[in-house]
Coordinates of C-alpha atoms in Angstrom, one line a residue:
M1 CA 0.0 0.0 0.0
R2 CA 1.3 3.4 -1.0
I3 CA 0.4 6.9 0.1
R4 CA -0.1 9.5 -2.5
L5 CA -0.7 13.3 -2.1
E6 CA -3.0 14.9 -4.6
R7 CA -3.5 18.6 -4.8
R8 CA -7.1 19.5 -4.4
G9 CA -9.0 21.5 -7.1
E10 CA -11.0 24.6 -6.2
V11 CA -11.6 24.7 -2.5
P12 CA -14.8 26.4 -1.2
L13 CA -14.4 29.5 0.9
Y14 CA -16.0 27.9 4.0
V15 CA -13.3 25.3 4.1
Y16 CA -10.7 28.0 4.3
I17 CA -12.5 29.4 7.2
L18 CA -13.4 26.2 9.0
A19 CA -10.0 24.6 8.7
P20 CA -8.0 27.1 10.8
T21 CA -10.9 27.3 13.2
G22 CA -10.9 23.6 13.7
A23 CA -7.1 23.7 14.1
F24 CA -7.4 26.3 16.8
L25 CA -10.0 24.3 18.7
L26 CA -7.9 21.1 18.5
A27 CA -4.8 22.9 19.7
F28 CA -6.8 24.4 22.6
L29 CA -8.0 20.9 23.5
M30 CA -4.5 19.5 23.5
G31 CA -3.3 22.5 25.5
A32 CA -6.1 21.8 28.1
F33 CA -4.7 18.3 28.6
L34 CA -1.2 19.7 29.1
M35 CA -2.4 22.2 31.7
L36 CA -4.3 19.5 33.6
W37 CA -1.2 17.3 33.5
A38 CA 0.8 20.2 35.0
G39 CA -1.8 20.8 37.7
A40 CA -3.2 24.0 36.3
S41 CA -6.9 24.9 35.5
P42 CA -7.6 25.1 31.7
I43 CA -10.6 27.4 32.4
K44 CA -8.4 29.7 34.4
G45 CA -5.6 29.5 31.8
Y46 CA -7.8 30.1 28.8
G47 CA -9.6 32.9 30.6
A48 CA -6.3 34.6 31.1
F49 CA -5.5 33.9 27.4
L50 CA -8.5 35.7 26.2
R51 CA -8.1 38.6 28.6
G52 CA -4.4 39.0 27.7
A53 CA -5.3 39.1 24.0
F54 CA -8.6 41.0 23.9
G55 CA -9.7 41.8 27.4
G56 CA -10.0 45.6 27.0
L57 CA -8.5 48.4 25.0
K58 CA -5.0 48.1 26.5
P59 CA -4.6 44.3 25.9
F60 CA -6.0 44.7 22.4
T61 CA -3.6 47.5 21.5
N62 CA -0.8 45.3 22.9
T63 CA -2.0 42.6 20.6
L64 CA -1.8 45.0 17.6
L65 CA 1.7 46.0 18.8
R66 CA 2.8 42.4 18.7
A67 CA 1.1 41.9 15.4
T68 CA 3.2 44.7 13.7
P69 CA 6.4 42.7 13.0
F70 CA 4.3 39.7 12.0
L71 CA 2.3 41.8 9.5
L72 CA 5.4 43.5 8.0
M73 CA 7.4 40.2 7.6
A74 CA 4.4 38.1 6.5
T75 CA 3.4 40.6 3.9
G76 CA 6.9 40.5 2.5
I77 CA 7.0 36.7 2.6
S78 CA 3.6 36.5 0.9
L79 CA 5.0 38.7 -1.9
S80 CA 8.1 36.5 -2.4
N81 CA 5.9 33.3 -2.3
R82 CA 3.8 34.8 -5.1
S83 CA 6.9 34.9 -7.2
N84 CA 7.7 31.3 -6.3
V85 CA 10.7 32.0 -4.2
L86 CA 10.8 31.0 -0.5
N87 CA 12.2 33.6 1.9
I88 CA 13.1 31.6 5.0
G89 CA 15.4 34.4 6.0
A90 CA 13.1 37.0 7.5
E91 CA 14.6 36.2 10.9
G92 CA 18.0 37.3 9.7
Q93 CA 16.7 40.3 7.7
Y94 CA 14.8 41.4 10.8
I95 CA 18.0 41.2 12.9
M96 CA 20.0 43.2 10.3
G97 CA 17.3 45.9 10.3
A98 CA 17.4 46.1 14.1
I99 CA 21.2 46.3 14.1
A100 CA 21.1 49.1 11.5
M101 CA 18.5 51.1 13.4
T102 CA 20.4 50.7 16.7
W103 CA 23.8 51.6 15.1
I104 CA 22.3 54.9 13.7
A105 CA 20.6 55.7 17.1
V106 CA 23.7 55.1 19.1
L107 CA 25.7 57.2 16.7
M108 CA 23.3 60.1 16.2
Q109 CA 20.8 60.3 19.0
N110 CA 22.8 62.8 21.1
S111 CA 23.6 65.1 18.3
V112 CA 20.5 65.4 16.0
P113 CA 16.7 65.6 16.5
G114 CA 15.0 62.3 17.2
F115 CA 12.8 62.3 14.0
I116 CA 16.0 62.5 11.9
V117 CA 17.5 59.5 13.8
I118 CA 14.3 57.6 13.1
L119 CA 14.1 58.5 9.4
V120 CA 17.8 57.7 8.7
G121 CA 17.7 54.6 10.8
V122 CA 14.6 53.1 9.2
I123 CA 15.8 53.9 5.7
L124 CA 19.1 52.2 6.5
A125 CA 17.3 49.2 8.0
V126 CA 15.2 48.9 4.9
I127 CA 18.2 49.0 2.6
V128 CA 20.2 46.5 4.7
G129 CA 17.2 44.1 5.0
A130 CA 16.6 44.3 1.2
L131 CA 20.3 43.6 0.4
W132 CA 20.4 40.7 2.9
A133 CA 17.4 39.0 1.1
G134 CA 18.4 40.3 -2.3
A135 CA 21.7 38.4 -2.1
A136 CA 19.8 35.1 -1.8
G137 CA 17.5 36.2 -4.6
Y138 CA 20.4 37.0 -6.9
L139 CA 22.1 33.7 -6.2
K140 CA 18.9 31.9 -7.0
A141 CA 18.2 33.8 -10.2
K142 CA 21.7 33.9 -11.7
M143 CA 23.3 30.7 -10.4
G144 CA 20.3 28.5 -9.5
I145 CA 21.5 28.2 -5.8
N146 CA 18.6 27.1 -3.5
E147 CA 17.3 30.1 -1.7
V148 CA 16.2 28.1 1.3
V149 CA 19.8 27.0 2.0
V150 CA 21.1 30.5 1.5
T151 CA 18.5 32.4 3.6
V152 CA 18.9 29.9 6.5
M153 CA 22.7 30.3 6.4
L154 CA 22.3 34.1 6.3
N155 CA 20.0 33.8 9.4
W156 CA 22.9 32.3 11.3
V157 CA 25.3 34.9 10.1
A158 CA 23.0 37.6 11.3
I159 CA 22.6 35.9 14.7
M160 CA 26.3 35.5 15.2
L161 CA 26.9 39.1 14.1
L162 CA 24.3 40.3 16.6
K163 CA 26.0 38.4 19.4
W164 CA 29.4 39.8 18.5
L165 CA 28.2 43.4 18.3
L166 CA 26.4 43.2 21.6
R167 CA 29.6 42.1 23.2
G168 CA 31.7 44.6 21.4
P169 CA 31.0 47.8 19.4
L170 CA 27.3 48.1 20.4
K171 CA 27.6 47.0 24.0
D172 CA 26.3 49.3 26.7
P173 CA 29.2 49.8 29.1
R174 CA 26.7 50.1 32.0
S175 CA 25.2 46.7 31.4
Q176 CA 28.2 44.9 32.8
Q177 CA 28.0 41.2 31.8
W178 CA 24.6 41.5 30.0
P179 CA 25.0 41.8 26.2
M180 CA 22.7 44.7 25.2
S181 CA 22.9 48.1 23.5
P182 CA 22.6 51.5 25.2
P183 CA 19.0 52.6 25.5
I184 CA 17.4 54.1 22.4
G185 CA 15.9 57.5 23.0
P186 CA 14.0 58.4 19.8
H187 CA 10.8 56.5 19.5
L188 CA 7.8 56.2 17.1
P189 CA 4.8 58.3 17.9
Y190 CA 2.3 56.5 20.2
I191 CA -1.3 56.1 19.3
Y192 CA -2.7 54.6 22.6
G193 CA -0.7 53.0 25.4
N194 CA 2.2 51.1 23.9
L195 CA 0.7 51.0 20.4
N196 CA 2.7 53.2 18.0
L197 CA 2.6 54.4 14.5
G198 CA 4.4 51.3 13.3
F199 CA 1.1 49.3 13.1
V200 CA -0.6 51.9 11.0
I201 CA 2.4 52.0 8.6
A202 CA 2.4 48.1 8.4
V203 CA -1.3 48.1 7.5
L204 CA -0.8 50.8 4.9
L205 CA 2.1 48.9 3.4
A206 CA 0.0 45.7 3.2
I207 CA -2.7 47.5 1.4
A208 CA -0.1 49.1 -1.0
I209 CA 1.4 45.7 -1.8
W210 CA -2.1 44.3 -2.4
Y211 CA -2.7 47.1 -4.9
V212 CA 0.6 46.6 -6.6
L213 CA 0.1 42.8 -6.8
F214 CA -3.4 42.8 -8.2
R215 CA -3.9 46.2 -9.8
T216 CA -0.7 47.1 -11.6
N217 CA 1.2 45.7 -14.5
I218 CA 4.3 45.0 -12.5
G219 CA 2.2 43.0 -10.0
F220 CA 0.8 40.9 -12.9
K221 CA 4.2 40.2 -14.2
L222 CA 5.4 39.2 -10.7
R223 CA 2.5 36.8 -10.3
A224 CA 2.9 35.4 -13.8
C225 CA 6.6 34.8 -13.3
G226 CA 5.8 32.9 -10.1
E227 CA 2.9 30.8 -11.4
N228 CA 4.4 29.8 -14.7
P229 CA 8.0 30.9 -15.3
R230 CA 8.3 29.2 -18.6
A231 CA 5.2 30.9 -20.1
A232 CA 6.3 34.3 -18.5
R233 CA 9.7 34.0 -20.1
Y234 CA 8.1 33.2 -23.5
A235 CA 5.9 36.3 -23.1
G236 CA 9.1 38.4 -22.7
F237 CA 8.9 38.9 -18.9
N238 CA 12.2 39.2 -17.0
V239 CA 11.6 36.2 -14.7
E240 CA 15.0 36.6 -12.9
G241 CA 14.5 40.3 -12.4
M242 CA 11.0 39.7 -10.8
L243 CA 12.5 37.1 -8.5
I244 CA 15.2 39.4 -7.3
L245 CA 12.7 42.3 -6.9
S246 CA 10.4 40.2 -4.8
M247 CA 13.2 39.2 -2.5
L248 CA 14.4 42.8 -2.2
I249 CA 10.9 44.0 -1.1
S250 CA 10.5 41.0 1.2
G251 CA 13.8 41.7 2.9
A252 CA 13.0 45.4 3.1
M253 CA 9.8 44.7 5.0
A254 CA 11.6 42.4 7.4
G255 CA 14.3 45.0 8.0
M256 CA 11.7 47.6 8.7
A257 CA 10.1 45.3 11.2
G258 CA 13.4 45.0 13.1
A259 CA 13.8 48.8 13.1
F260 CA 10.2 49.4 14.3
D261 CA 10.7 46.9 17.2
V262 CA 13.9 48.7 18.3
I263 CA 12.3 52.2 18.3
G264 CA 8.7 51.3 18.9
T265 CA 8.6 48.4 21.3
F266 CA 11.9 47.6 23.2
H267 CA 14.0 50.8 22.9
I268 CA 17.0 48.6 23.2
L269 CA 18.8 45.9 21.2
Y270 CA 19.5 42.5 22.9
E271 CA 20.1 39.0 21.8
G272 CA 16.6 37.6 22.3
I273 CA 14.8 40.4 20.4
V274 CA 13.7 38.3 17.5
V275 CA 12.5 35.1 19.4
G276 CA 11.5 33.2 16.3
L277 CA 9.3 36.0 14.8
G278 CA 10.7 35.5 11.3
Y279 CA 9.8 31.8 11.2
T280 CA 6.4 32.4 12.8
S281 CA 5.7 35.0 10.1
I282 CA 6.0 32.3 7.4
I283 CA 3.0 30.6 9.1
V284 CA 1.2 33.9 9.3
A285 CA 1.7 34.3 5.5
L286 CA 0.5 30.7 4.8
V287 CA -2.6 31.2 7.0
G288 CA -3.3 34.4 5.1
K289 CA -3.1 32.5 1.9
N290 CA -0.3 34.8 0.7
H291 CA -2.8 37.5 0.2
P292 CA -1.7 40.9 1.7
L293 CA -5.2 41.9 2.9
A294 CA -5.8 38.5 4.5
V295 CA -2.4 38.6 6.2
I296 CA -3.6 41.7 8.2
G297 CA -6.2 39.5 10.0
S298 CA -3.8 36.6 10.2
A299 CA -1.1 38.8 11.8
I300 CA -3.5 40.2 14.4
M301 CA -4.6 36.6 15.3
F302 CA -1.0 35.5 15.8
G303 CA -0.3 38.6 17.9
A304 CA -3.3 37.6 20.0
I305 CA -1.9 34.1 20.4
Y306 CA 1.5 35.4 21.4
N307 CA 0.1 37.8 24.0
G308 CA -2.6 35.4 25.2
V309 CA 0.0 32.7 25.9
T310 CA 2.2 35.1 27.8
S311 CA -0.8 36.1 30.0
M312 CA -1.8 32.5 30.5
Q313 CA 1.7 31.7 31.7
S314 CA 1.8 34.5 34.3
V315 CA -1.7 33.6 35.7
T316 CA -1.4 29.8 35.8
Q317 CA 2.3 29.8 36.8
L318 CA 3.0 27.4 33.9
S319 CA 6.7 27.0 33.1
Y320 CA 8.0 28.9 30.1
T321 CA 8.7 25.7 28.3
L322 CA 5.2 24.3 28.7
S323 CA 3.6 27.6 27.7
K324 CA 5.7 27.7 24.5
C325 CA 4.8 24.1 23.9
I326 CA 1.1 25.1 23.8
E327 CA 1.9 28.0 21.6
G328 CA 3.9 25.8 19.3
M329 CA 1.0 23.3 19.1
I330 CA -1.3 26.1 17.9
Y331 CA 1.1 26.9 15.1
L332 CA 1.6 23.2 14.2
F333 CA -2.2 22.6 14.0
F334 CA -2.5 25.6 11.7
L335 CA 0.2 24.2 9.4
I336 CA -1.5 20.8 9.3
S337 CA -4.9 22.4 8.5
E338 CA -3.3 24.4 5.7
F339 CA -1.7 21.2 4.3
L340 CA -5.1 19.3 4.4
V341 CA -6.9 22.2 2.7
L342 CA -4.4 22.1 -0.2
Y343 CA -3.9 18.3 -0.5
R344 CA -5.8 15.1 -0.1
I345 CA -4.1 11.9 1.1
R346 CA -4.9 8.8 -0.9
L347 CA -4.1 5.2 0.1
I348 CA -3.3 3.2 -3.0
R349 CA -3.3 -0.6 -2.8
G350 CA -0.6 -2.5 -4.7
D351 CA -1.2 -5.5 -6.9
A352 CA -2.4 -8.7 -5.2
S353 CA 0.9 -10.3 -6.2

């Protein structure tokens, strides 16, 4: 007996809605068993989860704040996915953007106005993030080198560079043994509580990329090159150029996410700033079906999950490891639901002989 995967044809809209909903409920059920096993109350835990994500204006704005890097990176990833190139390197591009923003802030914040520091830092972060991703896109387009391998390797380069900088040129002398940068003074304008202008910019960029993808000639070319490169090349489209362009934009979005977290959320650079956001953003893009407008809702949902799990951990006194296990199960079930929506599994019997 063999197992064969078959891609489904047209999938009804209600399936796209019910599949992630079912995944979420199954993950909650498994999480409840884990909480019972750890001696915690699932009712108390999930009550804290909902309050931490949506229990009032302040928790909701914190959810939007956490959704901002997800939205920026997932929008960029959805764009590169549309051009049939996998950007697994948003994590590294985010780190490079955060480093660029911090370097500019440390260099300039005591000598020029804050808005100039923010403007120059964000522009540099966008450029560095774009180049970090564009290198992988160029190697893929011109030499056929697998972009997954290159982007993952560049992630590790960025992580090691961050570790070195926080123990050397960017280390705060007052932090003693803790590897972190000096505090960053300039910050994005606040909207309410901790929510800053970064979320609004992220939403506007998602809308802009949707418009470019589905309402402009260059967006049509990009999608055509991704869906059928051979036909696009026959039609005279620059397939390699579109691939590199999509990676440049994707990296720029991730670099901007890193800059916004430095000047909008943490106001400092430290080793754990990224905490897997780049990899989670890949799931955010998949759940949003690589559609920039759908990614807005997907990013908010994942921001709610992140904040909800944090609140659940503090109320129930679950260990950090177990809390992250529950969060990871939610992500895993989302991926499984996405797989089952796109593919059906067939069992094929062999010959009687």
